[in-house]
Tab-separated table of C-alpha atoms and ligand atoms in Angstrom:
chain	number	residue	atom	x	y	z
A	1	MET	CA	6.736	-15.476	15.319
A	2	SER	CA	5.270	-13.061	17.977
A	3	ASN	CA	3.175	-10.122	16.771
A	4	HIS	CA	5.016	-7.506	18.498
A	5	THR	CA	8.145	-8.904	16.719
A	6	LEU	CA	6.618	-8.593	13.348
A	7	SER	CA	5.693	-5.064	13.810
A	8	GLU	CA	8.798	-4.160	15.073
A	9	LYS	CA	10.426	-5.675	12.209
A	10	ILE	CA	8.046	-3.622	9.927
A	11	GLN	CA	8.827	-0.278	11.638
A	12	SER	CA	12.712	-1.068	11.845
A	13	PHE	CA	12.438	-1.808	7.879
A	14	TYR	CA	10.716	1.341	7.224
A	15	ASN	CA	12.994	3.439	9.497
A	16	GLN	CA	16.025	2.059	7.821
A	17	ASN	CA	14.894	2.118	4.174
A	18	THR	CA	12.836	4.954	3.489
A	19	GLU	CA	15.712	7.664	2.759
A	20	LEU	CA	17.155	4.759	0.413
A	21	PHE	CA	13.786	4.209	-1.462
A	22	LEU	CA	13.357	8.199	-1.748
A	23	LYS	CA	16.861	8.457	-3.157
A	24	LEU	CA	17.086	5.236	-5.112
A	25	GLY	CA	13.556	4.108	-5.561
A	26	HIS	CA	10.993	5.372	-8.059
A	27	SER	CA	10.019	8.770	-7.123
A	28	SER	CA	11.385	11.974	-6.321
A	29	GLU	CA	8.209	13.038	-4.931
A	30	GLY	CA	8.299	10.805	-1.787
A	31	SER	CA	5.594	7.918	-3.092
A	32	ILE	CA	6.742	4.779	-1.959
A	33	HIS	CA	4.394	2.764	-4.529
A	34	ARG	CA	4.533	1.448	-8.012
A	35	SER	CA	3.513	3.690	-10.932
A	36	ILE	CA	0.406	2.531	-13.036
A	37	TRP	CA	0.985	2.847	-16.673
A	38	ALA	CA	-2.988	2.945	-17.622
A	39	TYR	CA	-4.618	4.351	-20.760
A	40	GLY	CA	-4.026	8.151	-20.625
A	41	VAL	CA	-1.348	8.304	-18.553
A	42	SER	CA	1.815	9.908	-20.616
A	43	ASP	CA	4.297	10.352	-18.084
A	44	ARG	CA	6.200	9.145	-14.886
A	45	HIS	CA	4.189	11.896	-12.655
A	46	GLU	CA	1.070	10.902	-13.784
A	47	ALA	CA	2.006	7.166	-13.520
A	48	LEU	CA	2.570	7.524	-9.732
A	49	HIS	CA	-0.374	9.709	-8.978
A	50	TYR	CA	-2.681	7.235	-10.641
A	51	VAL	CA	-4.231	6.115	-7.469
A	52	ASP	CA	-3.910	9.583	-5.758
A	53	ASN	CA	-5.904	10.707	-9.081
A	54	GLN	CA	-8.543	7.714	-8.591
A	55	ILE	CA	-9.133	8.789	-4.967
A	56	CYS	CA	-9.596	12.842	-6.018
A	57	LYS	CA	-12.261	11.557	-8.480
A	58	LEU	CA	-14.243	9.865	-5.973
A	59	LEU	CA	-13.722	13.076	-3.462
A	60	LEU	CA	-15.222	15.128	-5.967
A	61	LYS	CA	-18.348	12.834	-6.101
A	62	LEU	CA	-19.016	13.310	-2.038
A	63	HIS	CA	-21.776	15.367	-1.546
A	64	SER	CA	-20.594	16.977	1.426
A	65	ASP	CA	-21.624	20.501	2.883
A	66	SER	CA	-18.092	20.532	4.676
A	67	VAL	CA	-14.418	19.960	3.493
A	68	PRO	CA	-13.835	16.227	3.389
A	69	HIS	CA	-11.707	14.470	5.956
A	70	ILE	CA	-9.629	11.696	4.843
A	71	VAL	CA	-7.223	9.193	6.338
A	72	ASP	CA	-4.194	7.622	4.783
A	73	LEU	CA	-3.597	4.261	6.563
A	74	GLY	CA	0.048	3.295	5.724
A	75	CYS	CA	0.915	6.937	4.673
A	76	GLY	CA	4.738	6.725	4.228
A	77	VAL	CA	5.967	10.044	3.993
A	78	ALA	CA	2.480	12.041	3.347
A	79	SER	CA	2.998	12.214	-0.504
A	80	SER	CA	-0.607	11.041	-1.633
A	81	LEU	CA	-1.958	13.450	1.238
A	82	CYS	CA	0.095	16.115	-0.332
A	83	TYR	CA	-1.059	15.403	-3.671
A	84	ILE	CA	-4.452	15.221	-2.798
A	85	GLU	CA	-4.362	18.437	-0.961
A	86	SER	CA	-2.964	20.147	-3.870
A	87	GLU	CA	-5.534	19.002	-6.105
A	88	ILE	CA	-8.640	19.345	-3.539
A	89	SER	CA	-9.311	21.105	-0.368
A	90	VAL	CA	-9.545	18.315	2.504
A	91	THR	CA	-8.126	17.655	5.985
A	92	GLY	CA	-6.383	14.504	6.220
A	93	LEU	CA	-4.719	12.426	8.676
A	94	GLY	CA	-1.894	10.099	7.802
A	95	ILE	CA	-0.750	6.888	9.933
A	96	THR	CA	2.828	5.208	9.625
A	97	ILE	CA	4.175	2.605	11.724
A	98	SER	CA	7.502	4.324	11.186
A	99	GLU	CA	8.502	7.162	13.399
A	100	GLU	CA	11.329	8.153	10.720
A	101	GLN	CA	8.415	8.547	7.944
A	102	CYS	CA	6.446	10.215	10.510
A	103	LYS	CA	9.202	13.100	10.888
A	104	LEU	CA	9.667	13.245	6.985
A	105	ALA	CA	5.868	13.360	6.453
A	106	LYS	CA	5.507	16.003	8.914
A	107	HIS	CA	8.361	18.205	7.275
A	108	ARG	CA	7.033	17.571	3.828
A	109	ILE	CA	3.444	18.713	5.229
A	110	ASN	CA	5.107	21.900	6.455
A	111	LYS	CA	7.169	22.482	3.410
A	112	ASN	CA	3.992	22.661	1.297
A	113	GLY	CA	2.244	24.782	3.556
A	114	PHE	CA	-0.540	22.373	4.699
A	115	SER	CA	0.175	22.129	8.412
A	116	GLU	CA	-3.337	23.755	8.886
A	117	LYS	CA	-5.210	20.878	6.767
A	118	LEU	CA	-2.819	17.476	7.278
A	119	GLN	CA	-1.324	15.622	10.327
A	120	CYS	CA	0.610	12.753	10.633
A	121	LEU	CA	0.844	10.072	13.413
A	122	GLN	CA	3.120	7.227	14.201
A	123	GLY	CA	0.909	4.285	15.181
A	124	ASP	CA	-0.358	0.923	14.057
A	125	PHE	CA	-3.429	0.861	11.643
A	126	CYS	CA	-4.513	-2.199	13.164
A	127	LYS	CA	-5.015	-0.609	16.568
A	128	LEU	CA	-5.916	3.018	16.020
A	129	PRO	CA	-6.043	5.798	18.716
A	130	LYS	CA	-9.679	6.235	19.958
A	131	ASN	CA	-11.529	9.191	19.236
A	132	LEU	CA	-9.923	9.893	15.690
A	133	GLU	CA	-12.135	12.468	13.479
A	134	LYS	CA	-14.429	10.244	11.404
A	135	ALA	CA	-13.586	10.325	7.649
A	136	ASP	CA	-15.317	10.629	4.830
A	137	LEU	CA	-12.672	8.408	2.848
A	138	ALA	CA	-9.908	5.986	4.001
A	139	PHE	CA	-7.200	4.840	1.509
A	140	SER	CA	-4.215	2.371	1.991
A	141	ILE	CA	-1.916	2.150	-0.878
A	142	GLU	CA	0.504	-0.552	-0.540
A	143	ALA	CA	0.505	-0.878	3.172
A	144	PHE	CA	-2.628	-3.455	3.594
A	145	VAL	CA	-0.417	-6.405	3.108
A	146	HIS	CA	1.483	-5.459	5.897
A	147	ALA	CA	-1.349	-5.658	8.549
A	148	GLN	CA	-0.698	-8.331	10.914
A	149	SER	CA	-4.539	-8.770	11.199
A	150	ALA	CA	-7.156	-8.072	8.203
A	151	GLY	CA	-9.886	-8.603	10.781
A	152	ALA	CA	-8.081	-5.942	13.011
A	153	PHE	CA	-7.704	-3.694	9.919
A	154	PHE	CA	-11.623	-3.777	8.899
A	155	HIS	CA	-12.453	-3.580	12.544
A	156	GLN	CA	-10.934	-0.231	12.676
A	157	VAL	CA	-11.914	1.075	9.362
A	158	SER	CA	-15.724	0.005	10.164
A	159	SER	CA	-15.311	2.577	13.231
A	160	LEU	CA	-13.417	5.319	11.324
A	161	VAL	CA	-15.089	5.729	8.072
A	162	LYS	CA	-18.569	7.406	8.493
A	163	PRO	CA	-21.704	5.810	7.041
A	164	GLY	CA	-22.013	6.460	3.241
A	165	GLY	CA	-18.056	6.941	3.146
A	166	TYR	CA	-15.494	5.246	1.227
A	167	LEU	CA	-12.741	2.893	1.527
A	168	ILE	CA	-10.343	2.438	-1.072
A	169	ILE	CA	-7.423	-0.119	-1.017
A	170	CYS	CA	-4.502	-0.562	-3.584
A	171	ASP	CA	-2.120	-3.533	-3.133
A	172	ASP	CA	-1.272	-7.075	-4.196
A	173	PHE	CA	-3.868	-10.082	-3.802
A	174	LEU	CA	-3.588	-13.793	-4.329
A	175	ALA	CA	-5.211	-14.598	-7.688
A	176	ASP	CA	-6.802	-17.950	-6.696
A	177	GLU	CA	-6.548	-19.466	-2.916
A	178	SER	CA	-5.739	-23.201	-4.771
A	179	LEU	CA	-2.518	-21.983	-5.511
A	180	LEU	CA	-1.525	-22.304	-1.938
A	181	GLU	CA	-1.536	-26.271	-3.004
A	182	ASN	CA	0.699	-25.488	-5.631
A	183	LYS	CA	4.076	-26.052	-4.623
A	184	LYS	CA	5.921	-23.867	-7.165
A	185	ALA	CA	3.839	-20.995	-6.840
A	186	GLN	CA	4.205	-21.658	-2.896
A	187	ARG	CA	7.822	-20.942	-3.076
A	188	TRP	CA	7.464	-17.658	-4.754
A	189	LEU	CA	4.656	-16.549	-2.696
A	190	ASN	CA	6.473	-16.970	0.383
A	191	ARG	CA	9.700	-15.323	-0.980
A	192	PHE	CA	7.513	-12.369	-1.732
A	193	LYS	CA	6.238	-12.327	1.987
A	194	ASP	CA	9.392	-13.081	3.684
A	195	GLY	CA	11.097	-10.465	1.543
A	196	TRP	CA	8.360	-7.775	1.910
A	197	LEU	CA	7.112	-8.765	5.424
A	198	VAL	CA	3.579	-9.439	3.991
A	199	SER	CA	1.230	-10.926	6.589
A	200	SER	CA	-2.004	-10.490	4.594
A	201	LEU	CA	-1.759	-11.544	1.124
A	202	LEU	CA	-5.335	-12.363	0.558
A	203	SER	CA	-7.798	-13.643	-2.323
A	204	HIS	CA	-10.364	-11.252	-3.686
A	205	GLN	CA	-13.211	-13.377	-1.917
A	206	GLN	CA	-11.016	-13.522	1.531
A	207	ILE	CA	-10.957	-9.577	1.329
A	208	MET	CA	-14.462	-9.050	0.011
A	209	LYS	CA	-15.672	-11.432	2.926
A	210	TYR	CA	-13.754	-8.902	5.878
A	211	ALA	CA	-15.214	-5.928	3.972
A	212	SER	CA	-18.868	-7.381	4.013
A	213	GLN	CA	-18.635	-8.211	7.735
A	214	ALA	CA	-16.859	-4.914	8.646
A	215	GLY	CA	-20.322	-3.206	6.882
A	216	PHE	CA	-18.852	-2.457	3.340
A	217	LYS	CA	-20.230	-2.993	-0.059
A	218	LYS	CA	-18.054	-3.071	-3.097
A	219	ILE	CA	-18.487	-0.229	-5.662
A	220	GLU	CA	-15.843	-0.657	-8.039
A	221	SER	CA	-12.482	-2.931	-8.589
A	222	GLN	CA	-9.673	-2.265	-11.195
A	223	ASN	CA	-6.821	-4.891	-11.768
A	224	LEU	CA	-3.878	-2.744	-12.620
A	225	THR	CA	-1.644	-5.715	-13.115
A	226	PRO	CA	-1.171	-4.703	-16.863
A	227	TYR	CA	-0.339	-1.110	-16.378
A	228	LEU	CA	2.647	-2.213	-14.235
A	229	LYS	CA	6.167	-2.068	-15.695
A	230	LEU	CA	7.388	-5.662	-15.472
A	231	ASN	CA	10.778	-7.154	-16.709
A	232	ARG	CA	12.580	-3.678	-16.783
A	233	PRO	CA	16.286	-4.059	-17.243
A	234	ARG	CA	17.148	-3.194	-13.767
A	235	ASP	CA	14.827	-6.151	-13.162
A	236	TYR	CA	16.955	-8.558	-15.083
A	237	PHE	CA	19.984	-7.322	-13.145
A	238	ILE	CA	18.130	-7.570	-9.769
A	239	SER	CA	17.147	-11.215	-10.894
A	240	LEU	CA	20.563	-12.059	-11.640
A	241	LEU	CA	22.199	-10.632	-8.170
A	242	ILE	CA	19.183	-12.540	-6.001
A	243	LYS	CA	20.053	-15.733	-8.086
A	244	ILE	CA	23.679	-15.329	-6.580
A	245	LEU	CA	22.936	-14.418	-2.948
A	246	GLY	CA	19.981	-16.264	-2.462
A	247	LYS	CA	18.648	-16.580	1.035
A	248	HIS	CA	21.636	-14.536	2.142
A	249	SER	CA	19.625	-11.531	0.658
A	250	LEU	CA	17.345	-11.748	3.969
A	251	LYS	CA	20.231	-10.502	5.967
A	252	SER	CA	20.253	-7.027	4.651
A	253	ARG	CA	17.213	-4.740	5.003
A	254	TYR	CA	17.811	-3.498	1.500
A	255	PHE	CA	18.455	-6.918	-0.078
A	256	GLN	CA	15.545	-8.394	1.737
A	257	MET	CA	13.449	-5.825	-0.321
A	258	LEU	CA	15.185	-6.859	-3.616
A	259	TYR	CA	14.441	-10.534	-2.790
A	260	GLY	CA	10.690	-10.096	-2.083
A	261	GLY	CA	10.418	-7.749	-5.121
A	262	HIS	CA	11.902	-10.044	-7.421
A	263	ALA	CA	9.480	-12.740	-6.251
A	264	LEU	CA	6.916	-10.405	-6.528
A	265	GLN	CA	7.729	-9.512	-9.951
A	266	LYS	CA	7.651	-13.574	-10.704
A	267	CYS	CA	4.262	-13.835	-9.049
A	268	LEU	CA	2.713	-11.148	-10.889
A	269	SER	CA	4.113	-12.250	-14.295
A	270	LYS	CA	2.524	-15.674	-13.699
A	271	GLN	CA	-0.395	-14.137	-12.726
A	272	TRP	CA	-0.604	-15.627	-9.007
A	273	ILE	CA	-0.691	-12.335	-7.509
A	274	ASN	CA	-2.607	-9.146	-9.210
A	275	HIS	CA	-1.933	-5.728	-8.314
A	276	GLU	CA	-5.589	-4.121	-7.643
A	277	LEU	CA	-7.593	-1.117	-6.668
A	278	ILE	CA	-10.871	-1.969	-4.647
A	279	ILE	CA	-13.117	0.745	-3.737
A	280	TRP	CA	-15.900	0.188	-1.263
A	281	GLN	CA	-18.594	2.440	0.332
A	282	ARG	CA	-19.374	2.062	3.730
A	283	VAL	CA	-23.512	1.330	4.410
A	284	ASN	CA	-25.569	3.206	6.276
A	285	ASP	CA	-25.831	1.752	9.985
B	301	LIG	C1	5.123	0.394	0.640
B	301	LIG	S1	4.813	1.516	2.239
B	301	LIG	C2	3.778	2.613	1.006
B	301	LIG	C3	3.523	4.104	1.956
B	301	LIG	C4	2.589	5.036	1.228
B	301	LIG	N1	0.944	4.582	1.148
B	301	LIG	C5	2.926	5.343	-0.485
B	301	LIG	O1	2.060	4.728	-1.307
B	301	LIG	O2	3.797	6.407	-0.578
B	301	LIG	C6	3.822	0.873	3.198
B	301	LIG	C7	3.207	1.550	4.387
B	301	LIG	O3	2.639	1.031	5.468
B	301	LIG	C8	3.161	1.434	6.528
B	301	LIG	N2	2.685	0.435	7.350
B	301	LIG	C9	2.680	-1.031	7.494
B	301	LIG	N3	2.227	-1.682	8.575
B	301	LIG	C10	1.784	-0.596	9.059
B	301	LIG	C11	0.706	-0.698	10.185
B	301	LIG	N4	0.468	-1.811	10.964
B	301	LIG	N5	0.117	0.596	10.879
B	301	LIG	C12	0.907	1.502	10.120
B	301	LIG	N6	1.363	1.850	9.135
B	301	LIG	C13	2.109	0.831	8.394
B	301	LIG	C14	4.603	1.476	6.455
B	301	LIG	O4	4.935	2.246	7.476
B	301	LIG	C15	4.760	2.274	5.285
B	301	LIG	O5	4.524	3.679	5.358
C-alpha cells in the first residue's frame, strides 16, 4: 500500500465518520478519544478531559513571560484546544488531516469566541508547513498511531517544539515487541491496525528511541489502561456483531471502526497493548 493511499484513506475515514462519532460516540463535547476514569475523576466530563487537564497542569509549570503557544497534532474538531483555552490563556494551533474536521474545528473555535487565540489547519503532521510558530508544548491524543512514519513525526516535532518545551503523546502502545512472534496476539493486533488504519503501533522502547534521537527526554509516563472502561454492555453487542460480519465489516467505514475497536478491546484486556500518556521535554540545543 503506498503512503499516499493510506493518508487518503485516513482522511476519508475522518471526513466520513466524524459527524457520526460526535453523534453516536463518547462525547457531546467534541472529544474523539476515550474517557479516562482515573482516581479522583468523578464524572464523564472529567473523564473525557483527563488528558486535557494533564496538559493544563504542565502548562501551569511553564515559566514563560509570554502567553504559551501550544500545537495539537491530530486535533479532531479542536475540542482539547477549546477546553484548554477555557482553563488557561494560550495561543494554539490544531492540525488535522481531515478537511471536514477542520471546518468543524473552526466553527467550534468561533462559537466559543476563541478565534483570536486558536487556529486550525488542514495538513499532515508528518509534513508540517514551514515557518510555523514554535511551540512551548505540542501534544497528540489518539492520533500518533496513524502516523505513516514515526521518524517523520518526530523529525517535525523536534523543529516545532522550543528547547525546554514539552511533547505529550497519549495513545496505544505495543506492550512487548516479542508479541509480534505470537500468532494469536498478532492476529488481533493486525485486526486493530486494519480497522483503525494504524501504521505506528510502537513499543515503549521503540518510541523512546525515536524521541531521544529527536532530542526529547522522558519526564513521566502513565499507564492509563486500568482507567479505561472495557467490557461494557455495548462492547458485548459489538463483539457479537463483528463475529457475525467478520471481515465484511471492513467494507463499511463505520463497521471498520467497530471492527478495529473490538480488536483493540481484546488487545487491551490481554495486556498486549497499553494505553499510555507519555511526557517528554526537549533538551536544550
Ligand atoms: C481519534 S482522532 C483524535 C482527535 C483528537 N485528538 C481528539 O482527541 O479529539 C485522530 C485524529 O488524528 C488525525 N490525523 C490522523 N493522521 C493524521 C496526519 N497524518 N496528520 C494530521 N492529522 C492526522 C485525524 O484527522 C483525527 O483528527
